Coordinates of C-alpha atoms and ligand atoms in Angstrom, one line a residue:
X154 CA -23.6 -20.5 6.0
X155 CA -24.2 -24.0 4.9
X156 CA -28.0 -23.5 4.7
X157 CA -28.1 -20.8 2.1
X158 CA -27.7 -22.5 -1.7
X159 CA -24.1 -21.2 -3.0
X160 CA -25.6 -17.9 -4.6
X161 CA -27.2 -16.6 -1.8
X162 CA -24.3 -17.3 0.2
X163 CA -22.1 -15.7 -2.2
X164 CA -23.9 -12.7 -2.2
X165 CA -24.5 -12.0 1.5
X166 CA -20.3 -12.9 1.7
X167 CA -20.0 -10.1 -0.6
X168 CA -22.3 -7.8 1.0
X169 CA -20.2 -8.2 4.2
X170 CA -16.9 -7.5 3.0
X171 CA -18.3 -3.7 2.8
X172 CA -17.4 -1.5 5.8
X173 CA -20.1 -1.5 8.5
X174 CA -21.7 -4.7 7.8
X175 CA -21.7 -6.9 9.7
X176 CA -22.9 -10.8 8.8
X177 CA -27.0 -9.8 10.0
X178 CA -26.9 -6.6 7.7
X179 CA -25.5 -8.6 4.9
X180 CA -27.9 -11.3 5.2
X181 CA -30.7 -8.6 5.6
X182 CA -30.0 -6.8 3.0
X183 CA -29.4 -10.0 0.1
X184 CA -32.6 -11.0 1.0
X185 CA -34.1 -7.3 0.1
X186 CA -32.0 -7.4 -2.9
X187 CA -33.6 -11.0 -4.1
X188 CA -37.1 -9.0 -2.9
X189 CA -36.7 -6.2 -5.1
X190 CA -38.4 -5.9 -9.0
X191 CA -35.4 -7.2 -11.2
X192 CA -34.9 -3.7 -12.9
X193 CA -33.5 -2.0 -9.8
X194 CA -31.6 -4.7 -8.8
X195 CA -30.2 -4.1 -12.5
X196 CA -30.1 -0.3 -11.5
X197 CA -28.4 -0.6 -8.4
X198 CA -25.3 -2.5 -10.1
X199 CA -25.0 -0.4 -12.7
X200 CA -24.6 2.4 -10.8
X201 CA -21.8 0.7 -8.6
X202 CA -20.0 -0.7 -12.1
X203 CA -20.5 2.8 -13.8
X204 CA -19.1 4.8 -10.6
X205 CA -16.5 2.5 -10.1
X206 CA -15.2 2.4 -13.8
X207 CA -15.7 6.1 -14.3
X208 CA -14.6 8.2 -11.1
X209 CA -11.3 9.6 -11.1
X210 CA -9.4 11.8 -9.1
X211 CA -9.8 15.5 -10.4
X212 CA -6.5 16.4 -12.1
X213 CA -6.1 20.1 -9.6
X214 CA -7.3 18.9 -6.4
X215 CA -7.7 15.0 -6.3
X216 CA -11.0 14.6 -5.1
X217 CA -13.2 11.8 -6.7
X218 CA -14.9 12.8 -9.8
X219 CA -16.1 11.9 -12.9
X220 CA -14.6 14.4 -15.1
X221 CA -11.2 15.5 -15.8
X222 CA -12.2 18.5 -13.1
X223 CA -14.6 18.4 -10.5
X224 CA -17.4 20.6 -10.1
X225 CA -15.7 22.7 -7.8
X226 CA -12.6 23.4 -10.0
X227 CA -14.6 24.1 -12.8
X228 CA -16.2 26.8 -10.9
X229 CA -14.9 30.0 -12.2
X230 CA -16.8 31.9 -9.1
X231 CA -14.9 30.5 -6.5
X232 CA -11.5 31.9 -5.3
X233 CA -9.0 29.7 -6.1
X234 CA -6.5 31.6 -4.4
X235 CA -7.1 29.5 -1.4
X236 CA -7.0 26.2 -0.9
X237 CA -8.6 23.9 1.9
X238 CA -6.5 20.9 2.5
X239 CA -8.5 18.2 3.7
X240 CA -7.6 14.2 4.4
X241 CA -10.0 13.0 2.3
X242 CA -13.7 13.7 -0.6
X243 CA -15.8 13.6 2.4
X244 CA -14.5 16.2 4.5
X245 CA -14.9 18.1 1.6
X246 CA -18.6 17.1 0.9
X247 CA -19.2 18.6 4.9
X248 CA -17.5 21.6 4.3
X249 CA -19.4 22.2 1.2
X250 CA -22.6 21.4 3.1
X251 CA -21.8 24.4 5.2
X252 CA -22.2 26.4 2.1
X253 CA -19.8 29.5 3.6
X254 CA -16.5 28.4 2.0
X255 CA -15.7 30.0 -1.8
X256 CA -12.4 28.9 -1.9
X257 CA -11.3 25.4 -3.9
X258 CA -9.7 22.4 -2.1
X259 CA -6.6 19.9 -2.4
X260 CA -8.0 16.6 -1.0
X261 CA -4.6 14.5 0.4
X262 CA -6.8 10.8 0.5
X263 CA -5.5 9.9 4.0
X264 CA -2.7 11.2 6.7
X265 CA 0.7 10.8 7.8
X266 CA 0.6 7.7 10.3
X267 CA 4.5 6.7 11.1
X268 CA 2.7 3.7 13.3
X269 CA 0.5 2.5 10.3
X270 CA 3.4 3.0 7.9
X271 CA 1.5 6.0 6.1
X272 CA 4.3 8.5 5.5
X273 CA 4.2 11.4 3.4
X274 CA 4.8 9.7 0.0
X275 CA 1.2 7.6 0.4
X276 CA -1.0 11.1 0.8
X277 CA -1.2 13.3 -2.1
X278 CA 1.3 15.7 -0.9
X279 CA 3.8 15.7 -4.2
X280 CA 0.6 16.6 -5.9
X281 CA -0.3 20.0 -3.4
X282 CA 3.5 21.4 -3.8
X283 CA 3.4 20.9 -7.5
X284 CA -0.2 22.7 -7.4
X285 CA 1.6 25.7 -5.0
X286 CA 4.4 26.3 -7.5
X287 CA 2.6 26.3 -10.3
X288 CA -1.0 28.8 -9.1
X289 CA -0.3 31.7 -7.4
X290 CA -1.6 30.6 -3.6
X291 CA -2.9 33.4 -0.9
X292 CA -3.6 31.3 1.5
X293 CA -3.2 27.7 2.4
X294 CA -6.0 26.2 5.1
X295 CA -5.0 23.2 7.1
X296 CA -8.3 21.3 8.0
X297 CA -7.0 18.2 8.0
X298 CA -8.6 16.5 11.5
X299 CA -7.7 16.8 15.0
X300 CA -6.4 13.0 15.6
X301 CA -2.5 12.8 16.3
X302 CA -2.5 12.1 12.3
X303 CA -4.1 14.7 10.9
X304 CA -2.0 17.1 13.4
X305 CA 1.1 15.5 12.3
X306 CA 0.0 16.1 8.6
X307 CA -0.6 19.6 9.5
X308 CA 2.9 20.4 11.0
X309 CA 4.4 18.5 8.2
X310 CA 2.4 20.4 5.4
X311 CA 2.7 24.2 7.1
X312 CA 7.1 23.3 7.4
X313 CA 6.8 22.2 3.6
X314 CA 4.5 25.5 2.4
X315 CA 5.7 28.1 5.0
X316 CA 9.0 28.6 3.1
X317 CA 7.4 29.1 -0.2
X318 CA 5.8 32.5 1.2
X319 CA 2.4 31.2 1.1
X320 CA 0.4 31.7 4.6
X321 CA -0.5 28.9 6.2
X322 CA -3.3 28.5 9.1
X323 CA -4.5 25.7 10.4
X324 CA -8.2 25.3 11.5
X325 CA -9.5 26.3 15.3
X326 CA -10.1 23.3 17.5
X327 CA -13.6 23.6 17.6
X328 CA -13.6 20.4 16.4
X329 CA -13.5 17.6 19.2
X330 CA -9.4 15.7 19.4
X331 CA -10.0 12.8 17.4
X332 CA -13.2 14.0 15.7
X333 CA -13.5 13.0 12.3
X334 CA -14.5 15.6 10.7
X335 CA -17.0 14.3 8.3
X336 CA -19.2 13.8 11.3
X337 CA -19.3 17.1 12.7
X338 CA -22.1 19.7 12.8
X339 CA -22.3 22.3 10.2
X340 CA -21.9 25.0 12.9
X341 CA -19.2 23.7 14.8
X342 CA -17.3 23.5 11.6
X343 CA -18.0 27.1 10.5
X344 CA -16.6 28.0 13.7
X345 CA -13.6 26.1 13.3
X346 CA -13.1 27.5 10.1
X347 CA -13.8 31.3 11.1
X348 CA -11.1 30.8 14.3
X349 CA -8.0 29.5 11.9
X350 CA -4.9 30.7 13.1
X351 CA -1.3 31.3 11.6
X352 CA 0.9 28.4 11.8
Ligands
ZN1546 ZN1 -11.1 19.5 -8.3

């Protein structure tokens, strides 16, 4: 990109190290970026700093937050006798969307992948069986997605609960083998949550 001055081309080599961008996009969007009134340029970097310094993972059930709990923990309505296990915050942000689940979360931030090396120490699994011993648990939903990962994660979670006395089920497979959860309809995802089964 010898024909863009240095800062240009530093910025659109920024732009497309982010996921989904590819060198068009990136060049697209610096040149909205050097369009836009200075302020919200400002604006828009702060926000990315701020986020970036600030979110954590919630100290109960590891999603990304800004506070030492996330809304949903906080949440004194909700039953937190059962907990959702999902692979990562936005699975939980489409189950949420659905608006029909009361129950809290445990948010593992990826799957067990023996081919990419992922095993069971890299997900936030440690953290769920210290968070079983220490609530009492009703009821632990497996909704992790339907790719040979999440499916592994599931059998591997439901042999590490199931002996603790906690039930276990494991959502229906009306969601699509392979489908990443995040991108499926609000429907289709009720549905899989309404036909859980046992493991
Ligand atoms: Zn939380």
């Amino acid at each position: 990109m010898e024909y863009y001055s240095r800062q240009i081309s530093n910025l659109i080599g920024e732009l497309s190290r982010l996921p989904s961008i590819g060198s068009k996009t990136a060049q697209r969007l610096a040149f909205h970026i050097l369009s836009m009134p200075k302020n919200d340029v400002k604006a828009l970097s702060d926000a990315i700093i701020e986020a970036r310094e600030n979110v954590r993972y919630c100290k109960k059930c590891y999603t990304l937050t800004d506070d030492e709990l996330c809304p949903i923990c906080k949440n004194e309505s909700r039953n937190h006798r059962i907990i959702m296990v999902v692979e990562n915050s936005r699975d939980l942000a489409a189950y949420e969307k659905t608006g029909k689940f009361d129950g809290v979360y445990h948010v593992l931030h990826g799957a067990i992948s023996p081919m990419n090396g992922i095993g069971p120490a890299d997900i936030k699994l440690k953290e769920l069986m210290t968070r079983l011993s220490e609530e009492d648990i009703d009821e632990v939903i497996i909704a992790t997605n339907s790719s040979l990962e999440g499916e592994t994660t599931a059998m591997y979670i439901s042999k590490l609960v199931k002996p603790a006395g906690i039930k276990v089920t494991r959502i229906a497979s009306g969601v699509p083998v392979g489908g990443d959860i995040e991108y499926i309809d609000e429907v289709t995802l009720l549905r899989a949550l309404e036909g859980r089964t046992e493991l």
